[in-house]
PDB file of C-alpha atoms and ligand atoms in Angstrom:
ATOM      1  CA  MET A   1       6.781  22.303  -6.868  1.00  0.00           C
ATOM      2  CA  CYS A   2       9.192  21.005  -4.189  1.00  0.00           C
ATOM      3  CA  SER A   3       7.015  17.871  -3.113  1.00  0.00           C
ATOM      4  CA  CYS A   4       6.046  19.716   0.240  1.00  0.00           C
ATOM      5  CA  LEU A   5       3.769  21.616  -2.017  1.00  0.00           C
ATOM      6  CA  LYS A   6       2.468  19.340  -4.112  1.00  0.00           C
ATOM      7  CA  GLN A   7       1.644  17.237  -1.095  1.00  0.00           C
ATOM      8  CA  LYS A   8      -0.007  20.497   0.186  1.00  0.00           C
ATOM      9  CA  LEU A   9      -1.994  21.297  -2.319  1.00  0.00           C
ATOM     10  CA  LEU A  10      -3.717  17.417  -2.297  1.00  0.00           C
ATOM     11  CA  ASP A  11      -4.292  17.630   0.922  1.00  0.00           C
ATOM     12  CA  ILE A  12      -6.553  20.862   0.361  1.00  0.00           C
ATOM     13  CA  GLU A  13      -7.668  19.952  -2.817  1.00  0.00           C
ATOM     14  CA  TYR A  14      -8.946  16.299  -2.204  1.00  0.00           C
ATOM     15  CA  ASN A  15      -7.665  14.501   1.006  1.00  0.00           C
ATOM     16  CA  LYS A  16      -9.173  16.809   3.667  1.00  0.00           C
ATOM     17  CA  SER A  17     -11.595  14.241   4.567  1.00  0.00           C
ATOM     18  CA  ASN A  18      -9.047  11.738   5.138  1.00  0.00           C
ATOM     19  CA  ILE A  19      -5.633  13.295   6.025  1.00  0.00           C
ATOM     20  CA  PHE A  20      -8.213  13.773   9.526  1.00  0.00           C
ATOM     21  CA  ASN A  21      -7.456  10.271  10.451  1.00  0.00           C
ATOM     22  CA  LEU A  22      -3.722  10.323  10.045  1.00  0.00           C
ATOM     23  CA  GLY A  23      -3.129  11.509  13.704  1.00  0.00           C
ATOM     24  CA  LYS A  24      -5.421   8.413  15.401  1.00  0.00           C
ATOM     25  CA  GLU A  25      -4.812   5.664  11.924  1.00  0.00           C
ATOM     26  CA  ASN A  26      -1.427   4.851  12.661  1.00  0.00           C
ATOM     27  CA  PHE A  27       1.120   2.135  13.557  1.00  0.00           C
ATOM     28  CA  ASN A  28       1.377   2.973  16.383  1.00  0.00           C
ATOM     29  CA  ASN A  29      -2.519   3.146  17.529  1.00  0.00           C
ATOM     30  CA  PHE A  30      -2.769  -0.692  15.549  1.00  0.00           C
ATOM     31  CA  ASN A  31      -4.497  -2.925  18.056  1.00  0.00           C
ATOM     32  CA  PHE A  32      -3.654  -6.643  17.052  1.00  0.00           C
ATOM     33  CA  ASN A  33      -6.303  -7.462  20.303  1.00  0.00           C
ATOM     34  CA  LEU A  34      -9.620  -6.691  17.510  1.00  0.00           C
ATOM     35  CA  TYR A  35      -8.476  -9.504  15.548  1.00  0.00           C
ATOM     36  CA  SER A  36      -8.955 -13.090  17.129  1.00  0.00           C
ATOM     37  CA  ASP A  37      -6.740 -15.719  17.545  1.00  0.00           C
ATOM     38  CA  GLU A  38      -9.053 -18.437  16.549  1.00  0.00           C
ATOM     39  CA  ILE A  39      -8.168 -20.657  14.274  1.00  0.00           C
ATOM     40  CA  ASN A  40     -11.447 -22.183  12.380  1.00  0.00           C
ATOM     41  CA  LYS A  41     -11.100 -23.737   8.934  1.00  0.00           C
ATOM     42  CA  GLU A  42     -14.811 -23.035   7.991  1.00  0.00           C
ATOM     43  CA  LYS A  43     -15.642 -20.077   8.812  1.00  0.00           C
ATOM     44  CA  TYR A  44     -12.435 -18.288   7.891  1.00  0.00           C
ATOM     45  CA  ASN A  45     -11.400 -20.348   5.260  1.00  0.00           C
ATOM     46  CA  SER A  46      -7.690 -20.416   6.913  1.00  0.00           C
ATOM     47  CA  ASN A  47      -5.645 -22.438   8.828  1.00  0.00           C
ATOM     48  CA  ILE A  48      -4.762 -19.519  10.878  1.00  0.00           C
ATOM     49  CA  SER A  49      -6.062 -17.392  13.102  1.00  0.00           C
ATOM     50  CA  PRO A  50      -7.560 -13.506  11.703  1.00  0.00           C
ATOM     51  CA  ARG A  51      -4.490 -12.100  14.172  1.00  0.00           C
ATOM     52  CA  GLU A  52      -2.184 -14.385  12.829  1.00  0.00           C
ATOM     53  CA  ASN A  53      -3.015 -13.487   9.392  1.00  0.00           C
ATOM     54  CA  ILE A  54      -2.754  -9.217  10.371  1.00  0.00           C
ATOM     55  CA  LYS A  55       0.381  -9.738  11.771  1.00  0.00           C
ATOM     56  CA  ILE A  56       1.676 -11.222   7.812  1.00  0.00           C
ATOM     57  CA  ILE A  57      -0.049  -8.007   6.406  1.00  0.00           C
ATOM     58  CA  LYS A  58       1.325  -5.707   9.128  1.00  0.00           C
ATOM     59  CA  ASN A  59       5.055  -7.168   7.910  1.00  0.00           C
ATOM     60  CA  LEU A  60       3.775  -7.067   4.210  1.00  0.00           C
ATOM     61  CA  ALA A  61       2.536  -3.515   4.669  1.00  0.00           C
ATOM     62  CA  GLU A  62       6.017  -2.531   6.277  1.00  0.00           C
ATOM     63  CA  GLN A  63       8.505  -4.164   3.565  1.00  0.00           C
ATOM     64  CA  PHE A  64       6.071  -1.996   1.153  1.00  0.00           C
ATOM     65  CA  ILE A  65       6.864   1.200   2.859  1.00  0.00           C
ATOM     66  CA  LYS A  66      10.345   0.120   3.682  1.00  0.00           C
ATOM     67  CA  ASP A  67      11.124  -1.193  -0.286  1.00  0.00           C
ATOM     68  CA  PHE A  68       9.136   1.793  -2.028  1.00  0.00           C
ATOM     69  CA  GLU A  69      12.059   3.105  -4.215  1.00  0.00           C
ATOM     70  CA  ASN A  70      12.674  -0.586  -5.319  1.00  0.00           C
ATOM     71  CA  PRO A  71      10.669  -0.304  -8.961  1.00  0.00           C
ATOM     72  CA  ASN A  72      10.583  -4.224  -8.723  1.00  0.00           C
ATOM     73  CA  SER A  73       8.787  -4.212  -5.161  1.00  0.00           C
ATOM     74  CA  LYS A  74       5.102  -4.817  -5.538  1.00  0.00           C
ATOM     75  CA  ASN A  75       1.931  -2.859  -4.954  1.00  0.00           C
ATOM     76  CA  LEU A  76      -1.055  -3.545  -2.201  1.00  0.00           C
ATOM     77  CA  LEU A  77      -4.359  -4.887  -3.333  1.00  0.00           C
ATOM     78  CA  PHE A  78      -6.888  -5.747   0.490  1.00  0.00           C
ATOM     79  CA  THR A  79      -9.219  -8.031  -0.130  1.00  0.00           C
ATOM     80  CA  GLY A  80     -12.141  -8.332   2.171  1.00  0.00           C
ATOM     81  CA  ASN A  81     -15.467  -7.715   4.113  1.00  0.00           C
ATOM     82  CA  THR A  82     -16.315  -4.295   5.367  1.00  0.00           C
ATOM     83  CA  GLY A  83     -15.225  -3.287   9.290  1.00  0.00           C
ATOM     84  CA  LEU A  84     -11.340  -5.687   8.686  1.00  0.00           C
ATOM     85  CA  GLY A  85      -9.153  -2.535   8.604  1.00  0.00           C
ATOM     86  CA  LYS A  86      -8.514  -2.136   4.818  1.00  0.00           C
ATOM     87  CA  THR A  87      -8.989   1.420   4.959  1.00  0.00           C
ATOM     88  CA  PHE A  88      -6.980   1.839   8.379  1.00  0.00           C
ATOM     89  CA  ILE A  89      -4.051  -0.104   7.398  1.00  0.00           C
ATOM     90  CA  SER A  90      -4.239   2.291   4.116  1.00  0.00           C
ATOM     91  CA  ASN A  91      -3.933   5.276   6.463  1.00  0.00           C
ATOM     92  CA  CYS A  92      -0.472   3.861   8.371  1.00  0.00           C
ATOM     93  CA  ILE A  93       1.334   3.287   5.583  1.00  0.00           C
ATOM     94  CA  ALA A  94       0.321   6.526   4.188  1.00  0.00           C
ATOM     95  CA  ASN A  95       1.680   8.327   6.646  1.00  0.00           C
ATOM     96  CA  GLU A  96       5.013   7.193   6.907  1.00  0.00           C
ATOM     97  CA  VAL A  97       5.279   7.271   3.348  1.00  0.00           C
ATOM     98  CA  LEU A  98       4.326  11.293   3.682  1.00  0.00           C
ATOM     99  CA  LYS A  99       6.967  11.546   6.329  1.00  0.00           C
ATOM    100  CA  SER A 100       9.259  10.220   4.164  1.00  0.00           C
ATOM    101  CA  GLY A 101       8.807  13.517   1.701  1.00  0.00           C
ATOM    102  CA  LYS A 102       6.410  11.502  -0.615  1.00  0.00           C
ATOM    103  CA  THR A 103       3.716  12.957  -2.330  1.00  0.00           C
ATOM    104  CA  VAL A 104       0.487  10.614  -1.434  1.00  0.00           C
ATOM    105  CA  LEU A 105      -3.406  10.857  -3.378  1.00  0.00           C
ATOM    106  CA  TYR A 106      -6.284   8.495  -1.098  1.00  0.00           C
ATOM    107  CA  GLN A 107      -9.517   8.994  -3.443  1.00  0.00           C
ATOM    108  CA  THR A 108     -12.354   6.293  -3.374  1.00  0.00           C
ATOM    109  CA  ALA A 109     -13.059   4.783  -6.710  1.00  0.00           C
ATOM    110  CA  PRO A 110     -16.065   6.077  -7.382  1.00  0.00           C
ATOM    111  CA  VAL A 111     -15.159   9.494  -6.779  1.00  0.00           C
ATOM    112  CA  MET A 112     -11.581   9.308  -8.690  1.00  0.00           C
ATOM    113  CA  LEU A 113     -13.742   7.485 -11.809  1.00  0.00           C
ATOM    114  CA  ASP A 114     -15.332  10.647 -11.874  1.00  0.00           C
ATOM    115  CA  SER A 115     -13.491  12.595 -11.799  1.00  0.00           C
ATOM    116  CA  ILE A 116     -11.748  11.218 -14.545  1.00  0.00           C
ATOM    117  CA  ILE A 117     -14.884  10.819 -16.386  1.00  0.00           C
ATOM    118  CA  ASP A 118     -15.835  14.838 -15.909  1.00  0.00           C
ATOM    119  CA  TYR A 119     -12.433  15.561 -16.704  1.00  0.00           C
ATOM    120  CA  ARG A 120     -12.705  13.906 -20.540  1.00  0.00           C
ATOM    121  CA  PHE A 121     -16.108  15.306 -21.385  1.00  0.00           C
ATOM    122  CA  GLY A 122     -14.651  19.028 -19.907  1.00  0.00           C
ATOM    123  CA  LYS A 123     -16.901  19.072 -17.463  1.00  0.00           C
ATOM    124  CA  LYS A 124     -14.352  20.066 -14.861  1.00  0.00           C
ATOM    125  CA  ASN A 125     -11.576  21.995 -14.332  1.00  0.00           C
ATOM    126  CA  SER A 126      -9.815  19.043 -12.939  1.00  0.00           C
ATOM    127  CA  GLN A 127      -6.753  18.610 -15.003  1.00  0.00           C
ATOM    128  CA  ASN A 128      -5.012  18.941 -11.917  1.00  0.00           C
ATOM    129  CA  ILE A 129      -6.469  16.427 -10.638  1.00  0.00           C
ATOM    130  CA  CYS A 130      -6.439  14.073 -13.501  1.00  0.00           C
ATOM    131  CA  ASP A 131      -2.435  14.722 -13.019  1.00  0.00           C
ATOM    132  CA  SER A 132      -1.988  13.591  -9.966  1.00  0.00           C
ATOM    133  CA  ILE A 133      -4.169  10.003 -10.117  1.00  0.00           C
ATOM    134  CA  TYR A 134      -0.859   9.099 -12.815  1.00  0.00           C
ATOM    135  CA  SER A 135       1.795  10.893 -11.631  1.00  0.00           C
ATOM    136  CA  VAL A 136       1.808  11.127  -7.588  1.00  0.00           C
ATOM    137  CA  ASP A 137       3.733   9.229  -5.195  1.00  0.00           C
ATOM    138  CA  LEU A 138       1.333   7.230  -3.925  1.00  0.00           C
ATOM    139  CA  LEU A 139      -2.300   6.399  -4.933  1.00  0.00           C
ATOM    140  CA  ILE A 140      -4.577   4.895  -2.152  1.00  0.00           C
ATOM    141  CA  ILE A 141      -7.201   3.348  -4.466  1.00  0.00           C
ATOM    142  CA  ASP A 142      -9.845   2.528  -1.872  1.00  0.00           C
ATOM    143  CA  ASP A 143     -12.805   1.057  -2.215  1.00  0.00           C
ATOM    144  CA  LEU A 144     -12.538  -0.763  -5.273  1.00  0.00           C
ATOM    145  CA  GLY A 145     -16.095  -2.188  -7.225  1.00  0.00           C
ATOM    146  CA  THR A 146     -17.809  -0.045  -5.410  1.00  0.00           C
ATOM    147  CA  GLU A 147     -18.683   1.755  -8.799  1.00  0.00           C
ATOM    148  CA  THR A 148     -21.350   1.822 -11.052  1.00  0.00           C
ATOM    149  CA  ILE A 149     -18.350   0.532 -13.757  1.00  0.00           C
ATOM    150  CA  ASN A 150     -18.811   1.004 -17.405  1.00  0.00           C
ATOM    151  CA  SER A 151     -16.432   0.672 -20.299  1.00  0.00           C
ATOM    152  CA  MET A 152     -15.066   4.178 -20.019  1.00  0.00           C
ATOM    153  CA  LYS A 153     -13.932   3.556 -17.083  1.00  0.00           C
ATOM    154  CA  PHE A 154     -12.992   0.507 -16.819  1.00  0.00           C
ATOM    155  CA  THR A 155     -10.928   1.994 -20.021  1.00  0.00           C
ATOM    156  CA  GLU A 156      -9.799   4.463 -16.881  1.00  0.00           C
ATOM    157  CA  LEU A 157      -9.550   1.970 -14.138  1.00  0.00           C
ATOM    158  CA  PHE A 158      -7.094   0.131 -16.091  1.00  0.00           C
ATOM    159  CA  ASN A 159      -4.974   3.063 -18.065  1.00  0.00           C
ATOM    160  CA  ILE A 160      -4.025   4.408 -14.415  1.00  0.00           C
ATOM    161  CA  ILE A 161      -2.803   0.675 -13.269  1.00  0.00           C
ATOM    162  CA  ASN A 162      -0.768  -0.399 -16.154  1.00  0.00           C
ATOM    163  CA  THR A 163       0.792   3.646 -16.626  1.00  0.00           C
ATOM    164  CA  ARG A 164       1.841   3.496 -12.675  1.00  0.00           C
ATOM    165  CA  LEU A 165       3.392   0.708 -13.058  1.00  0.00           C
ATOM    166  CA  LEU A 166       5.133   1.406 -16.184  1.00  0.00           C
ATOM    167  CA  ASN A 167       6.207   4.993 -14.340  1.00  0.00           C
ATOM    168  CA  ASN A 168       9.067   2.214 -12.535  1.00  0.00           C
ATOM    169  CA  SER A 169      11.415   3.344 -15.531  1.00  0.00           C
ATOM    170  CA  ASN A 170      12.041   7.158 -14.520  1.00  0.00           C
ATOM    171  CA  ASN A 171      10.210   7.894 -11.650  1.00  0.00           C
ATOM    172  CA  VAL A 172       9.126   5.133  -8.935  1.00  0.00           C
ATOM    173  CA  THR A 173       4.808   5.357  -8.330  1.00  0.00           C
ATOM    174  CA  LYS A 174       3.332   2.713  -5.933  1.00  0.00           C
ATOM    175  CA  THR A 175      -0.097   1.837  -5.667  1.00  0.00           C
ATOM    176  CA  ILE A 176      -3.007   0.600  -2.548  1.00  0.00           C
ATOM    177  CA  ILE A 177      -6.297  -1.285  -3.754  1.00  0.00           C
ATOM    178  CA  SER A 178      -8.409  -2.026  -1.458  1.00  0.00           C
ATOM    179  CA  THR A 179     -12.222  -3.639  -2.165  1.00  0.00           C
ATOM    180  CA  ASN A 180     -14.571  -5.857  -0.531  1.00  0.00           C
ATOM    181  CA  LEU A 181     -14.693  -8.129  -3.924  1.00  0.00           C
ATOM    182  CA  ASN A 182     -13.008 -11.284  -3.420  1.00  0.00           C
ATOM    183  CA  MET A 183     -10.057 -12.554  -6.391  1.00  0.00           C
ATOM    184  CA  LYS A 184     -13.936 -13.881  -7.828  1.00  0.00           C
ATOM    185  CA  ASN A 185     -15.182 -11.555  -8.099  1.00  0.00           C
ATOM    186  CA  LEU A 186     -12.751  -8.920  -9.426  1.00  0.00           C
ATOM    187  CA  TYR A 187     -12.271 -11.694 -12.289  1.00  0.00           C
ATOM    188  CA  GLU A 188     -15.858 -11.301 -13.260  1.00  0.00           C
ATOM    189  CA  THR A 189     -16.532  -6.943 -12.660  1.00  0.00           C
ATOM    190  CA  TYR A 190     -13.355  -6.575 -14.485  1.00  0.00           C
ATOM    191  CA  ASP A 191     -11.362  -8.974 -16.536  1.00  0.00           C
ATOM    192  CA  GLU A 192      -8.548 -11.024 -16.972  1.00  0.00           C
ATOM    193  CA  ARG A 193      -6.032  -7.424 -18.044  1.00  0.00           C
ATOM    194  CA  ILE A 194      -6.379  -5.117 -14.892  1.00  0.00           C
ATOM    195  CA  VAL A 195      -6.452  -8.620 -12.720  1.00  0.00           C
ATOM    196  CA  SER A 196      -3.609 -10.453 -14.419  1.00  0.00           C
ATOM    197  CA  ARG A 197      -1.885  -7.353 -13.198  1.00  0.00           C
ATOM    198  CA  PHE A 198      -2.786  -7.136  -9.250  1.00  0.00           C
ATOM    199  CA  VAL A 199      -1.736 -11.487  -9.585  1.00  0.00           C
ATOM    200  CA  GLY A 200       1.331 -10.245 -12.115  1.00  0.00           C
ATOM    201  CA  TYR A 201       2.369  -6.646  -9.149  1.00  0.00           C
ATOM    202  CA  TYR A 202       0.630  -6.326  -6.002  1.00  0.00           C
ATOM    203  CA  ASN A 203       1.018  -8.312  -3.431  1.00  0.00           C
ATOM    204  CA  ILE A 204      -2.903  -9.875  -2.617  1.00  0.00           C
ATOM    205  CA  CYS A 205      -3.839  -9.975   1.258  1.00  0.00           C
ATOM    206  CA  ARG A 206      -7.008 -10.808   2.066  1.00  0.00           C
ATOM    207  CA  PHE A 207      -8.504 -10.091   5.148  1.00  0.00           C
ATOM    208  CA  PHE A 208     -10.405 -12.320   7.186  1.00  0.00           C
ATOM    209  CA  GLY A 209     -12.090 -11.902  10.762  1.00  0.00           C
ATOM    210  CA  GLU A 210     -14.951 -10.216  12.475  1.00  0.00           C
ATOM    211  CA  ASP A 211     -16.201  -6.229  11.475  1.00  0.00           C
ATOM    212  CA  ILE A 212     -14.155  -4.755  13.462  1.00  0.00           C
ATOM    213  CA  ARG A 213     -17.120  -1.400  13.926  1.00  0.00           C
ATOM    214  CA  PHE A 214     -19.064  -4.158  15.889  1.00  0.00           C
ATOM    215  CA  LYS A 215     -16.205  -4.657  18.476  1.00  0.00           C
TER     216      LYS A 215
HETATM  217  N1  LIG B   1      -5.172  -2.080  13.733  1.00  0.00           N
HETATM  218  C1  LIG B   1      -6.494  -1.127  14.343  1.00  0.00           C
HETATM  219  N2  LIG B   1      -5.933  -1.128  14.740  1.00  0.00           N
HETATM  220  C2  LIG B   1      -7.186  -0.335  15.816  1.00  0.00           C
HETATM  221  N3  LIG B   1      -8.423   0.025  15.084  1.00  0.00           N
HETATM  222  C3  LIG B   1      -8.265  -0.375  13.563  1.00  0.00           C
HETATM  223  C4  LIG B   1      -7.536  -1.786  13.166  1.00  0.00           C
HETATM  224  N4  LIG B   1      -8.090  -1.833  12.156  1.00  0.00           N
HETATM  225  C5  LIG B   1      -9.363  -0.647  11.692  1.00  0.00           C
HETATM  226  N5  LIG B   1      -9.586  -0.539  12.647  1.00  0.00           N
HETATM  227  C6  LIG B   1     -10.581   0.533  13.191  1.00  0.00           C
HETATM  228  O1  LIG B   1     -11.515  -0.391  12.886  1.00  0.00           O
HETATM  229  C7  LIG B   1     -12.766   0.591  12.143  1.00  0.00           C
HETATM  230  C8  LIG B   1     -12.681  -0.509  11.139  1.00  0.00           C
HETATM  231  O2  LIG B   1     -11.762  -0.117   9.659  1.00  0.00           O
HETATM  232  P1  LIG B   1     -11.646   0.327   8.063  1.00  0.00           P
HETATM  233  O3  LIG B   1     -10.303   0.376   7.607  1.00  0.00           O
HETATM  234  O4  LIG B   1     -12.735   1.415   7.792  1.00  0.00           O
HETATM  235  O5  LIG B   1     -12.107  -0.977   7.664  1.00  0.00           O
HETATM  236  P2  LIG B   1     -12.629  -1.220   6.259  1.00  0.00           P
HETATM  237  O6  LIG B   1     -11.810  -0.449   5.507  1.00  0.00           O
HETATM  238  O7  LIG B   1     -11.704  -2.858   5.907  1.00  0.00           O
HETATM  239  O8  LIG B   1     -13.941  -1.212   5.397  1.00  0.00           O
HETATM  240  C9  LIG B   1     -12.034   1.708  11.920  1.00  0.00           C
HETATM  241  O9  LIG B   1     -12.829   2.530  12.851  1.00  0.00           O
HETATM  242  C10 LIG B   1     -10.930   1.403  12.001  1.00  0.00           C
HETATM  243  O10 LIG B   1     -10.208   2.394  13.187  1.00  0.00           O
HETATM  244 MG1  LIG B   2     -12.666   0.805   4.360  1.00  0.00          MG
END
């Protein structure tokens, strides 16, 4: 299959609801004014304003797209409260990566892990989705931490993250992960093996500011 046919199948089967947003959630509609330019160390626990911060994150996102083929360039981990634009910027990146003819699969962590567990138990004919999770050029795992984790899902998650890093020798596979958990919560929930891979192979972007949905 050529990559555009592969992508069509992914869109029809799995990207349905999300790909719908790609028309409006792209870099052309990226609005910095939704982020406050107030510097407030106490409130944001940072020496820069939310606006300055999102500019840095957007630059990292653009660098990620530029260096996509480079096996040594980092993946992206977006951490921060809800409504701060983590899914939005993931969609912006998806849009650009799709334009360059690569395949993109978007899944929330609960849906992704449930599909894999179903497949392992032979419950559903979900081999395609499992193959794609491992081999798609860009995998976006959204809302990590909202799944009900157990040791089986933990192992699957570890294997996905680890295998996608190892793929780098022959076919570059990149991953974007979004989570409402902070680094401390991630350590508590997923342990050292997973989090050490985030630290080593992901640019960790902390989103802060006020919930955009209320603006
Ligand atoms: N940079 C941005 N420019 C314009 N709208 C944005 C931007 N970031 C987020 N939004 C909008 O704000 C809302 C919340 O963003 P979302 O990405 O869903 O947050 P999160 O995934 O962090 O919970 C959405 O309606 C989204 O379209
Ligand atoms: Mg989101």
